[in-house]
Amino acid sequence: MTVTVDEDRYRLLEDLMIDSRLDADSAGRPLAPVPAYLLPAPDQGPIIELPEPAAPRAGLDDVLFGRTAVRDYEPIPITAAELSAVCAAAERMDADSWASERDGGVGLEFYCAAWRVTGVDTGLYRYLPGRDALRRVASLPDGPDAAELVMQSEFAQAAAVLVITGNLAGSLARHGSHGHRLLLSRAGAAAHAAWLAALRLHLGGSVFAGLLPHVLRERAGADGYHRAPLLAFAVAHPAAEPAA
Ligand SMILES: Cc1cc2nc3c(=O)[nH]c(=O)nc-3n(C[C@H](O)[C@H](O)[C@H](O)COP(=O)(O)O)c2cc1C
């Protein structure tokens, strides 16, 4: 029988595998399962279809000069169509401005922590661009416990928080250290597009960077490198100004 070089190599590989299995057996340690936060991001959750983005209720010129960071919110829900408009604005900004980056494999992802959105259960979702839908990725604490998700508890009182993540590993491979700056600029543009869309719906909020990395690592597989949290936007009905 003729043994080809390829078969030879295959046998060598098999022998090596047997050796390494023996190594693992003889080490005799009980093998712990890999912790959930080191597993690939969950991508099996149910899909929730969102309505079409709500149409703007005000012109940009009418609301732009009133834009200010708002951290006090009414505890009332926003609609799913309003959330849809906020997510779509962020996604559109990135798609229109950095198409070549996305074609090159460096996308942004948009996660949505929803607490008070009509028709959307409390939870963490990934926005599915192009189909106005959310995929549920994890549960979220509600009520006073929601504050454990963010550095500033006031942002957990928002109706929803849009969290923007990016592929830092991919961007660095493409651009060197400039890749990090580029991702931050993209996240800034997307978050502010979301903010302007919210203003035009007479909603308010603030961009913020005070995210707790472990929350997204554990719940969305955001390892900080292949999926790095970049910036967030809290959206809600602003609290009424106290009477003077
Ligand atoms: C990149 C970036 C990160 C921010 N991070 C936070 C934050 O972690 N917490 C916060 O309260 N505000 C944060 N902000 C919001 C600013 O604090 C807010 O825009 C600033 O107070 C200016 O107020 P104005 O937006 O009303 O002009 C951030 C803004 C930017 C641009």
mmCIF file of C-alpha atoms and ligand atoms in Angstrom:
data_model
loop_
_atom_site.group_PDB
_atom_site.id
_atom_site.type_symbol
_atom_site.label_atom_id
_atom_site.label_comp_id
_atom_site.label_asym_id
_atom_site.label_seq_id
_atom_site.Cartn_x
_atom_site.Cartn_y
_atom_site.Cartn_z
ATOM 1 C CA MET A 1 0.000 0.000 0.000
ATOM 2 C CA THR A 2 1.309 3.460 -0.855
ATOM 3 C CA VAL A 3 1.186 5.950 2.003
ATOM 4 C CA THR A 4 1.007 9.511 0.696
ATOM 5 C CA VAL A 5 2.687 12.416 2.453
ATOM 6 C CA ASP A 6 -0.723 13.820 3.380
ATOM 7 C CA GLU A 7 -1.796 10.603 5.099
ATOM 8 C CA ASP A 8 1.512 10.535 6.933
ATOM 9 C CA ARG A 9 0.932 14.026 8.273
ATOM 10 C CA TYR A 10 -2.614 13.191 9.230
ATOM 11 C CA ARG A 11 -1.384 10.221 11.296
ATOM 12 C CA LEU A 12 1.221 12.397 12.958
ATOM 13 C CA LEU A 13 -1.513 14.863 13.863
ATOM 14 C CA GLU A 14 -3.689 12.065 15.272
ATOM 15 C CA ASP A 15 -0.763 10.865 17.425
ATOM 16 C CA LEU A 16 -0.260 14.375 18.735
ATOM 17 C CA MET A 17 -3.964 14.644 19.566
ATOM 18 C CA ILE A 18 -3.801 11.358 21.491
ATOM 19 C CA ASP A 19 -0.838 12.722 23.454
ATOM 20 C CA SER A 20 -2.626 15.928 24.328
ATOM 21 C CA ARG A 21 -5.764 14.030 25.403
ATOM 22 C CA LEU A 22 -3.566 11.894 27.683
ATOM 23 C CA ASP A 23 -2.056 15.119 29.075
ATOM 24 C CA ALA A 24 -5.510 16.432 29.939
ATOM 25 C CA ASP A 25 -6.561 13.076 31.492
ATOM 26 C CA SER A 26 -3.399 12.666 33.527
ATOM 27 C CA ALA A 27 -3.654 16.219 34.861
ATOM 28 C CA GLY A 28 -6.701 14.818 36.664
ATOM 29 C CA ARG A 29 -8.312 18.198 37.290
ATOM 30 C CA PRO A 30 -12.067 18.493 37.037
ATOM 31 C CA LEU A 31 -12.729 20.601 33.942
ATOM 32 C CA ALA A 32 -14.903 23.613 34.653
ATOM 33 C CA PRO A 33 -17.240 24.852 31.909
ATOM 34 C CA VAL A 34 -16.145 28.096 30.231
ATOM 35 C CA PRO A 35 -17.834 31.049 31.983
ATOM 36 C CA ALA A 36 -20.730 32.560 30.059
ATOM 37 C CA TYR A 37 -18.942 35.875 29.517
ATOM 38 C CA LEU A 38 -16.152 34.144 27.554
ATOM 39 C CA LEU A 39 -18.561 32.418 25.187
ATOM 40 C CA PRO A 40 -19.546 33.957 21.849
ATOM 41 C CA ALA A 41 -22.297 36.568 22.097
ATOM 42 C CA PRO A 42 -25.772 35.070 22.338
ATOM 43 C CA ASP A 43 -27.499 35.270 18.996
ATOM 44 C CA GLN A 44 -30.499 33.019 19.433
ATOM 45 C CA GLY A 45 -32.967 35.219 21.306
ATOM 46 C CA PRO A 46 -36.433 35.930 19.978
ATOM 47 C CA ILE A 47 -36.876 38.738 17.454
ATOM 48 C CA ILE A 48 -39.252 41.575 18.252
ATOM 49 C CA GLU A 49 -40.431 43.481 15.203
ATOM 50 C CA LEU A 50 -40.469 47.242 15.727
ATOM 51 C CA PRO A 51 -42.933 49.549 14.000
ATOM 52 C CA GLU A 52 -41.638 51.900 11.315
ATOM 53 C CA PRO A 53 -39.633 54.772 12.802
ATOM 54 C CA ALA A 54 -41.932 57.497 14.143
ATOM 55 C CA ALA A 55 -41.976 60.519 11.836
ATOM 56 C CA PRO A 56 -40.318 63.684 13.250
ATOM 57 C CA ARG A 57 -42.710 66.052 15.036
ATOM 58 C CA ALA A 58 -40.452 69.106 14.839
ATOM 59 C CA GLY A 59 -37.906 70.518 12.436
ATOM 60 C CA LEU A 60 -34.241 70.263 13.360
ATOM 61 C CA ASP A 61 -33.899 74.056 13.357
ATOM 62 C CA ASP A 62 -36.717 74.314 15.905
ATOM 63 C CA VAL A 63 -35.129 71.965 18.440
ATOM 64 C CA LEU A 64 -31.384 72.170 17.869
ATOM 65 C CA PHE A 65 -30.746 75.272 19.977
ATOM 66 C CA GLY A 66 -32.740 73.798 22.861
ATOM 67 C CA ARG A 67 -30.534 70.678 22.910
ATOM 68 C CA THR A 68 -29.024 70.116 26.312
ATOM 69 C CA ALA A 69 -27.990 67.053 28.303
ATOM 70 C CA VAL A 70 -31.027 65.901 30.329
ATOM 71 C CA ARG A 71 -30.591 63.519 33.261
ATOM 72 C CA ASP A 72 -34.035 63.793 34.913
ATOM 73 C CA TYR A 73 -36.826 61.858 33.293
ATOM 74 C CA GLU A 74 -40.560 61.308 33.584
ATOM 75 C CA PRO A 75 -41.231 57.648 34.490
ATOM 76 C CA ILE A 76 -43.439 57.187 31.441
ATOM 77 C CA PRO A 77 -42.784 54.981 28.430
ATOM 78 C CA ILE A 78 -41.692 55.995 24.985
ATOM 79 C CA THR A 79 -43.344 54.186 22.098
ATOM 80 C CA ALA A 80 -41.734 51.381 20.112
ATOM 81 C CA ALA A 81 -41.979 53.614 17.016
ATOM 82 C CA GLU A 82 -39.990 56.315 18.831
ATOM 83 C CA LEU A 83 -37.338 53.773 19.829
ATOM 84 C CA SER A 84 -37.311 52.551 16.252
ATOM 85 C CA ALA A 85 -36.624 56.134 15.044
ATOM 86 C CA VAL A 86 -33.773 56.610 17.525
ATOM 87 C CA CYS A 87 -32.095 53.318 16.547
ATOM 88 C CA ALA A 88 -32.616 53.901 12.826
ATOM 89 C CA ALA A 89 -31.062 57.380 13.025
ATOM 90 C CA ALA A 90 -27.909 55.987 14.657
ATOM 91 C CA GLU A 91 -27.653 53.167 12.164
ATOM 92 C CA ARG A 92 -28.279 55.449 9.167
ATOM 93 C CA MET A 93 -25.605 57.910 10.271
ATOM 94 C CA ASP A 94 -22.993 55.161 10.355
ATOM 95 C CA ALA A 95 -24.165 53.464 7.157
ATOM 96 C CA ASP A 96 -24.136 56.754 5.212
ATOM 97 C CA SER A 97 -20.862 58.084 6.615
ATOM 98 C CA TRP A 98 -18.629 55.034 6.886
ATOM 99 C CA ALA A 99 -19.831 52.597 4.257
ATOM 100 C CA SER A 100 -16.268 51.662 3.310
ATOM 101 C CA GLU A 101 -15.409 50.780 6.918
ATOM 102 C CA ARG A 102 -18.461 48.571 7.125
ATOM 103 C CA ASP A 103 -17.638 46.959 3.769
ATOM 104 C CA GLY A 104 -14.134 46.375 5.148
ATOM 105 C CA GLY A 105 -15.647 44.388 8.021
ATOM 106 C CA VAL A 106 -15.640 47.011 10.794
ATOM 107 C CA GLY A 107 -19.258 47.460 11.773
ATOM 108 C CA LEU A 108 -20.862 49.164 14.743
ATOM 109 C CA GLU A 109 -23.527 47.342 16.711
ATOM 110 C CA PHE A 110 -26.432 48.991 18.452
ATOM 111 C CA TYR A 111 -27.723 47.495 21.690
ATOM 112 C CA CYS A 112 -30.774 48.728 23.412
ATOM 113 C CA ALA A 113 -31.483 48.474 27.138
ATOM 114 C CA ALA A 114 -35.254 48.897 27.263
ATOM 115 C CA TRP A 115 -37.055 49.591 30.530
ATOM 116 C CA ARG A 116 -40.057 51.665 29.533
ATOM 117 C CA VAL A 117 -40.903 51.084 25.885
ATOM 118 C CA THR A 118 -44.516 50.310 25.001
ATOM 119 C CA GLY A 119 -44.755 46.807 23.558
ATOM 120 C CA VAL A 120 -41.138 45.874 24.362
ATOM 121 C CA ASP A 121 -40.464 43.877 27.536
ATOM 122 C CA THR A 122 -37.683 45.061 29.824
ATOM 123 C CA GLY A 123 -34.453 43.573 28.509
ATOM 124 C CA LEU A 124 -31.284 44.015 26.545
ATOM 125 C CA TYR A 125 -31.697 43.813 22.766
ATOM 126 C CA ARG A 126 -29.517 44.100 19.669
ATOM 127 C CA TYR A 127 -30.957 46.290 16.942
ATOM 128 C CA LEU A 128 -31.249 44.505 13.600
ATOM 129 C CA PRO A 129 -30.584 47.180 10.999
ATOM 130 C CA GLY A 130 -32.561 47.095 7.810
ATOM 131 C CA ARG A 131 -35.515 45.299 9.314
ATOM 132 C CA ASP A 132 -36.669 47.564 12.168
ATOM 133 C CA ALA A 133 -36.381 44.765 14.693
ATOM 134 C CA LEU A 134 -34.674 43.886 17.959
ATOM 135 C CA ARG A 135 -33.151 40.575 18.953
ATOM 136 C CA ARG A 136 -33.350 39.887 22.668
ATOM 137 C CA VAL A 137 -29.919 39.045 24.095
ATOM 138 C CA ALA A 138 -30.400 39.170 27.878
ATOM 139 C CA SER A 139 -32.680 40.077 30.730
ATOM 140 C CA LEU A 140 -32.107 43.285 32.693
ATOM 141 C CA PRO A 141 -32.852 44.185 36.286
ATOM 142 C CA ASP A 142 -35.728 46.584 36.686
ATOM 143 C CA GLY A 143 -36.710 49.118 39.373
ATOM 144 C CA PRO A 144 -34.003 50.182 41.846
ATOM 145 C CA ASP A 145 -31.724 47.293 40.750
ATOM 146 C CA ALA A 146 -31.477 48.754 37.231
ATOM 147 C CA ALA A 147 -28.940 51.248 38.564
ATOM 148 C CA GLU A 148 -26.296 48.526 38.811
ATOM 149 C CA LEU A 149 -25.945 48.631 35.010
ATOM 150 C CA VAL A 150 -24.543 52.139 34.665
ATOM 151 C CA MET A 151 -22.084 54.319 36.577
ATOM 152 C CA GLN A 152 -24.694 57.043 37.109
ATOM 153 C CA SER A 153 -27.971 55.718 38.437
ATOM 154 C CA GLU A 154 -29.970 58.496 36.725
ATOM 155 C CA PHE A 155 -29.396 56.928 33.298
ATOM 156 C CA ALA A 156 -31.128 53.740 34.456
ATOM 157 C CA GLN A 157 -34.260 55.888 34.963
ATOM 158 C CA ALA A 158 -34.385 56.573 31.222
ATOM 159 C CA ALA A 159 -36.977 54.810 29.090
ATOM 160 C CA ALA A 160 -34.171 53.177 27.115
ATOM 161 C CA VAL A 161 -30.429 53.380 26.601
ATOM 162 C CA LEU A 162 -28.872 52.867 23.186
ATOM 163 C CA VAL A 163 -25.395 51.361 23.604
ATOM 164 C CA ILE A 164 -22.993 51.505 20.682
ATOM 165 C CA THR A 165 -20.261 48.896 20.399
ATOM 166 C CA GLY A 166 -17.580 48.466 17.755
ATOM 167 C CA ASN A 167 -15.024 45.952 16.603
ATOM 168 C CA LEU A 168 -11.880 47.530 18.067
ATOM 169 C CA ALA A 169 -9.711 44.554 17.070
ATOM 170 C CA GLY A 170 -10.850 44.897 13.455
ATOM 171 C CA SER A 171 -10.428 48.665 13.369
ATOM 172 C CA LEU A 172 -6.896 48.456 14.835
ATOM 173 C CA ALA A 173 -5.943 45.770 12.323
ATOM 174 C CA ARG A 174 -7.108 48.055 9.515
ATOM 175 C CA HIS A 175 -5.815 51.439 10.700
ATOM 176 C CA GLY A 176 -3.341 50.936 13.532
ATOM 177 C CA SER A 177 -3.989 53.127 16.575
ATOM 178 C CA HIS A 178 -6.014 55.560 14.443
ATOM 179 C CA GLY A 179 -8.604 52.761 14.351
ATOM 180 C CA HIS A 180 -9.582 53.511 17.952
ATOM 181 C CA ARG A 181 -10.110 57.227 17.280
ATOM 182 C CA LEU A 182 -12.087 56.398 14.176
ATOM 183 C CA LEU A 183 -14.419 54.074 16.080
ATOM 184 C CA LEU A 184 -14.969 56.723 18.768
ATOM 185 C CA SER A 185 -15.799 59.325 16.104
ATOM 186 C CA ARG A 186 -18.245 56.955 14.472
ATOM 187 C CA ALA A 187 -19.916 56.180 17.787
ATOM 188 C CA GLY A 188 -20.097 59.911 18.565
ATOM 189 C CA ALA A 189 -21.748 60.660 15.242
ATOM 190 C CA ALA A 190 -24.231 57.788 15.610
ATOM 191 C CA ALA A 191 -25.120 58.702 19.212
ATOM 192 C CA HIS A 192 -25.670 62.345 18.303
ATOM 193 C CA ALA A 193 -27.811 61.373 15.310
ATOM 194 C CA ALA A 194 -29.928 59.345 17.760
ATOM 195 C CA TRP A 195 -30.085 62.367 20.069
ATOM 196 C CA LEU A 196 -31.253 64.702 17.284
ATOM 197 C CA ALA A 197 -33.892 62.184 16.209
ATOM 198 C CA ALA A 198 -35.124 62.065 19.827
ATOM 199 C CA LEU A 199 -35.277 65.867 20.040
ATOM 200 C CA ARG A 200 -37.376 65.999 16.892
ATOM 201 C CA LEU A 201 -39.846 63.673 18.672
ATOM 202 C CA HIS A 202 -39.885 65.998 21.711
ATOM 203 C CA LEU A 203 -37.897 63.459 23.693
ATOM 204 C CA GLY A 204 -34.633 64.159 25.483
ATOM 205 C CA GLY A 205 -31.675 62.531 27.150
ATOM 206 C CA SER A 206 -27.918 62.559 26.972
ATOM 207 C CA VAL A 207 -24.997 60.803 25.437
ATOM 208 C CA PHE A 208 -22.725 59.276 28.058
ATOM 209 C CA ALA A 209 -19.668 57.088 28.241
ATOM 210 C CA GLY A 210 -20.039 55.873 31.840
ATOM 211 C CA LEU A 211 -20.931 52.295 30.973
ATOM 212 C CA LEU A 212 -19.955 49.433 33.253
ATOM 213 C CA PRO A 213 -17.880 47.084 31.104
ATOM 214 C CA HIS A 214 -18.722 43.929 33.062
ATOM 215 C CA VAL A 215 -22.445 44.360 32.416
ATOM 216 C CA LEU A 216 -22.043 44.193 28.648
ATOM 217 C CA ARG A 217 -19.369 41.529 28.907
ATOM 218 C CA GLU A 218 -21.651 39.256 30.863
ATOM 219 C CA ARG A 219 -24.857 40.007 29.005
ATOM 220 C CA ALA A 220 -23.821 40.739 25.424
ATOM 221 C CA GLY A 221 -20.442 39.046 25.019
ATOM 222 C CA ALA A 222 -18.748 42.464 24.757
ATOM 223 C CA ASP A 223 -15.152 41.444 25.486
ATOM 224 C CA GLY A 224 -13.927 45.041 25.083
ATOM 225 C CA TYR A 225 -11.821 44.172 22.041
ATOM 226 C CA HIS A 226 -13.801 42.406 19.343
ATOM 227 C CA ARG A 227 -16.935 44.050 20.699
ATOM 228 C CA ALA A 228 -15.978 47.198 22.583
ATOM 229 C CA PRO A 229 -18.565 49.437 24.265
ATOM 230 C CA LEU A 230 -17.963 52.966 22.890
ATOM 231 C CA LEU A 231 -20.755 55.369 23.816
ATOM 232 C CA ALA A 232 -24.396 55.365 24.873
ATOM 233 C CA PHE A 233 -27.463 57.556 24.562
ATOM 234 C CA ALA A 234 -30.177 57.610 27.241
ATOM 235 C CA VAL A 235 -33.593 58.554 25.858
ATOM 236 C CA ALA A 236 -36.803 59.441 27.700
ATOM 237 C CA HIS A 237 -39.453 62.072 28.250
ATOM 238 C CA PRO A 238 -37.596 64.853 30.078
ATOM 239 C CA ALA A 239 -38.921 65.668 33.564
ATOM 240 C CA ALA A 240 -41.059 68.779 33.641
ATOM 241 C CA GLU A 241 -39.185 71.891 34.744
ATOM 242 C CA PRO A 242 -40.086 72.759 38.356
ATOM 243 C CA ALA A 243 -42.391 75.783 38.458
ATOM 244 C CA ALA A 244 -40.444 79.001 39.185
HETATM 245 C C1 LIG B 1 -17.882 61.504 24.703
HETATM 246 C C2 LIG B 1 -18.841 61.995 25.764
HETATM 247 C C3 LIG B 1 -18.966 61.285 26.938
HETATM 248 C C4 LIG B 1 -19.863 61.694 27.931
HETATM 249 N N1 LIG B 1 -19.995 60.977 29.091
HETATM 250 C C5 LIG B 1 -20.841 61.394 30.045
HETATM 251 C C6 LIG B 1 -21.007 60.647 31.254
HETATM 252 O O1 LIG B 1 -20.390 59.605 31.448
HETATM 253 N N2 LIG B 1 -21.882 61.125 32.156
HETATM 254 C C7 LIG B 1 -22.607 62.273 31.964
HETATM 255 O O2 LIG B 1 -23.373 62.649 32.843
HETATM 256 N N3 LIG B 1 -22.492 62.963 30.828
HETATM 257 C C8 LIG B 1 -21.633 62.566 29.864
HETATM 258 N N4 LIG B 1 -21.531 63.264 28.689
HETATM 259 C C9 LIG B 1 -22.459 64.354 28.449
HETATM 260 C C10 LIG B 1 -21.810 65.647 28.763
HETATM 261 O O3 LIG B 1 -21.525 65.641 30.134
HETATM 262 C C11 LIG B 1 -22.726 66.789 28.388
HETATM 263 O O4 LIG B 1 -22.900 66.779 27.027
HETATM 264 C C12 LIG B 1 -22.051 68.045 28.911
HETATM 265 O O5 LIG B 1 -22.423 68.138 30.275
HETATM 266 C C13 LIG B 1 -22.396 69.270 28.136
HETATM 267 O O6 LIG B 1 -23.748 69.584 28.334
HETATM 268 P P1 LIG B 1 -24.717 69.889 27.100
HETATM 269 O O7 LIG B 1 -24.731 68.627 26.280
HETATM 270 O O8 LIG B 1 -26.024 70.221 27.752
HETATM 271 O O9 LIG B 1 -24.143 71.028 26.314
HETATM 272 C C14 LIG B 1 -20.631 62.876 27.725
HETATM 273 C C15 LIG B 1 -20.482 63.585 26.514
HETATM 274 C C16 LIG B 1 -19.598 63.165 25.554
HETATM 275 C C17 LIG B 1 -19.478 63.953 24.271
#
